C-alpha positions in Angstrom: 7.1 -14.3 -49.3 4.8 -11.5 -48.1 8.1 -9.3 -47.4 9.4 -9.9 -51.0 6.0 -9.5 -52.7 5.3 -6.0 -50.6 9.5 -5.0 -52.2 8.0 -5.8 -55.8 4.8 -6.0 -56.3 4.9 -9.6 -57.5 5.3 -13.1 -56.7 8.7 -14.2 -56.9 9.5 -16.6 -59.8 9.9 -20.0 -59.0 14.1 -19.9 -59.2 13.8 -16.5 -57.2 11.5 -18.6 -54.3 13.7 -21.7 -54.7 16.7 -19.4 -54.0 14.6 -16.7 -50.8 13.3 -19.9 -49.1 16.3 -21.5 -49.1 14.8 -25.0 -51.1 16.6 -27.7 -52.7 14.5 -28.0 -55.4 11.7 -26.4 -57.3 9.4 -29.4 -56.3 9.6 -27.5 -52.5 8.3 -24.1 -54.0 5.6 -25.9 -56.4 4.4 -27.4 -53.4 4.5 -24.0 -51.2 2.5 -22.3 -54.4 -0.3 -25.1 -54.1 -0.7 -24.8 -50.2 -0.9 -20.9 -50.7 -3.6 -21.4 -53.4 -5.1 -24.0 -51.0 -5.4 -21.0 -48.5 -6.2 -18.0 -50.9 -2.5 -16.3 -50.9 -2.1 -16.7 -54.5 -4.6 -17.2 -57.2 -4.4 -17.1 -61.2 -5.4 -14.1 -63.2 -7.5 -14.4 -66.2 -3.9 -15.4 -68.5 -3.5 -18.4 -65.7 -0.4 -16.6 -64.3 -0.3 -17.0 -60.3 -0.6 -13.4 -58.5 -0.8 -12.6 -54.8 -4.0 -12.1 -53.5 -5.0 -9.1 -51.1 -3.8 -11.6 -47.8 -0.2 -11.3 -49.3 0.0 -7.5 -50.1 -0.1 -4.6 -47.8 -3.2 -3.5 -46.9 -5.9 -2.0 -44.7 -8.2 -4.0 -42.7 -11.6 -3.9 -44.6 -14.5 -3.8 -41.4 -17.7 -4.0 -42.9 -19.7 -1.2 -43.9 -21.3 2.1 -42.5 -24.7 3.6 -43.1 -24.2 7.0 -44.6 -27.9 8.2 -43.9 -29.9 7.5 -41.0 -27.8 5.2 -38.1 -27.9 2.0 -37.7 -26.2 -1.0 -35.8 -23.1 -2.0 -36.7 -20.9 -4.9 -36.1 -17.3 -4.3 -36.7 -16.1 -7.7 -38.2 -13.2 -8.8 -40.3 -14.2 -9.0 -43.4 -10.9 -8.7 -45.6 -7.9 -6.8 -45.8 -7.9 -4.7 -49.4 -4.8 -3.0 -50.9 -6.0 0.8 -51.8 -3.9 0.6 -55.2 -6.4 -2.8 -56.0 -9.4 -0.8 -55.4 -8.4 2.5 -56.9 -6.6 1.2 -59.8 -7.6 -0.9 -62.3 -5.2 -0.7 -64.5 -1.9 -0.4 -63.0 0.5 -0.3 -66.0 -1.9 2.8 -68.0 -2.6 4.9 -64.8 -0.9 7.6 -63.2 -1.7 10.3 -60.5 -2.5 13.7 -60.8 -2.9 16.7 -58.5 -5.8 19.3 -59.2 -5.3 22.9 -59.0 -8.4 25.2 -59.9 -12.2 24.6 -58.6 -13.8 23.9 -62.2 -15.0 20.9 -61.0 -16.3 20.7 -57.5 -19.8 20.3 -58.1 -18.3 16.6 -59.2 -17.0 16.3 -55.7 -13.0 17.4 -57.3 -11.7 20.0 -55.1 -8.1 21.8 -55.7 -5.5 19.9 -54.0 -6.8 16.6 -54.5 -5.6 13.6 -56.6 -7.1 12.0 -59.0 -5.8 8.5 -60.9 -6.2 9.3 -64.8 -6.3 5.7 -66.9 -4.7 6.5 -71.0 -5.8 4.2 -73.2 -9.2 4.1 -72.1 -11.8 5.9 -75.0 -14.2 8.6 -73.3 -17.8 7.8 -73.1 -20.3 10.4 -72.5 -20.4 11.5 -68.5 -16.6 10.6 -68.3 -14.8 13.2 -66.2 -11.2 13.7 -68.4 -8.2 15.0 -68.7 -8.0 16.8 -72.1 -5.5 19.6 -74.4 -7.7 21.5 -75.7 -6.6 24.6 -78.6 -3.7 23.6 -76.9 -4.3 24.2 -72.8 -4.8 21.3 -70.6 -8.1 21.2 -68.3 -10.0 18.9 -66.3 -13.3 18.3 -67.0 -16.6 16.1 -68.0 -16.3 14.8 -71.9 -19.8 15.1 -73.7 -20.1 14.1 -77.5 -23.3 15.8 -78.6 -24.4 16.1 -82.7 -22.0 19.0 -83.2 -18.7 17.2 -81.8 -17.7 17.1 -78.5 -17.9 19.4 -75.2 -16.3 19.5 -72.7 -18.2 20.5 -69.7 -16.8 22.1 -66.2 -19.0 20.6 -62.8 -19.1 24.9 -61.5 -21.7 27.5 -62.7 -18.5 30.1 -62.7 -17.3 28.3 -66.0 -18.6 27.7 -69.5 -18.5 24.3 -71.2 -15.6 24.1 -73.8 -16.1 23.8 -77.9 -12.7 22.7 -78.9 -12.5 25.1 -82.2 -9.2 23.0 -83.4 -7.5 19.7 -81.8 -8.7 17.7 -78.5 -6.5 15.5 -77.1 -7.6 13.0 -74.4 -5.4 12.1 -72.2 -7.1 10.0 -70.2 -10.2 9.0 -68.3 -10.4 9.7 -64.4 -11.0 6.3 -62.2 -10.7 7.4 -59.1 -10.4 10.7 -56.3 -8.1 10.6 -53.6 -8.5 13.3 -51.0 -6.8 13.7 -47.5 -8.6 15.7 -44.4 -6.0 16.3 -42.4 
């Protein structure tokens, strides 16, 4: 089960599990579904549909927490395991990865060669960081509606915020930064 839902990305419909485990029946698989709901492998998402929880996808081992300011004890315990794309990604379907060139934004922590997950669909508030065409070049940067329209504003002092003078287009709204060290 974990093998097929790590392949796909789902649980496997019943005729699919019926036919994997090797069951007679459907009744067999119904009653593997309520023992791994029993045990927190599978719960139902807000449309009642059964879904695999974080124990049945890969995933890191999630050890607690660590004090970012002064030190303090810790205690490395299990706490969980948690799937990076569950965290990073709300929205699977709408989001996609990007990787930033330019340094018009690391004063918001987004340095060239990082990647950020952009969400379409979503409408910009104020304070969003976005990916937008503006007068027709694309640019990352913070979305600002003000009285006069809407600015776009870079996170470095070597740029000045943009005035669209003719069409924005949004592409979407940044959820998350991924950068590697090494």
């Amino acid at each position: 089960m974990k093998g097929f839902v790590q392949a796909h990305g789902r649980l496997p419909t019943f005729s699919e599990a019926q036919k994997l485990l090797g069951y007679r029946s459907k009744g067999g698989v119904s009653n593997l579904m309520a023992h791994l709901a029993r045990h927190r492998f599978v719960e139902k998402d807000r449309h009642g549909k059964r879904v695999p929880t974080s124990l049945l996808k890969s995933g890191l081992k999630l050890l607690g927490a660590v004090q970012a300011g002064f030190p303090s004890p810790a205690e490395e315990e299990l706490i969980d395991t948690l799937s990076l794309d569950e965290f990073l990604v709300p929205n699977r379907e709408a989001s996609y990865l990007v990787k930033v060139t330019g340094d018009s934004m690391i004063e918001a922590g987004i340095f060239p060669d990082d990647l950020i997950i952009v969400e379409r669909g979503r409408s910009p508030k104020s304070g969003d960081i976005v990916i937008a065409q503006i007068d027709g070049e694309w640019t990352l940067k913070y979305f600002e509606k003000t009285a006069g329209g809407v600015v776009l504003r870079p996170a470095n002092k070597k740029y000045p915020p943009l005035y669209p003078k003719g069409e924005l287009i949004v592409a979407g709204v940044v959820v998350a930064n991924v950068r590697k060290y090494r």
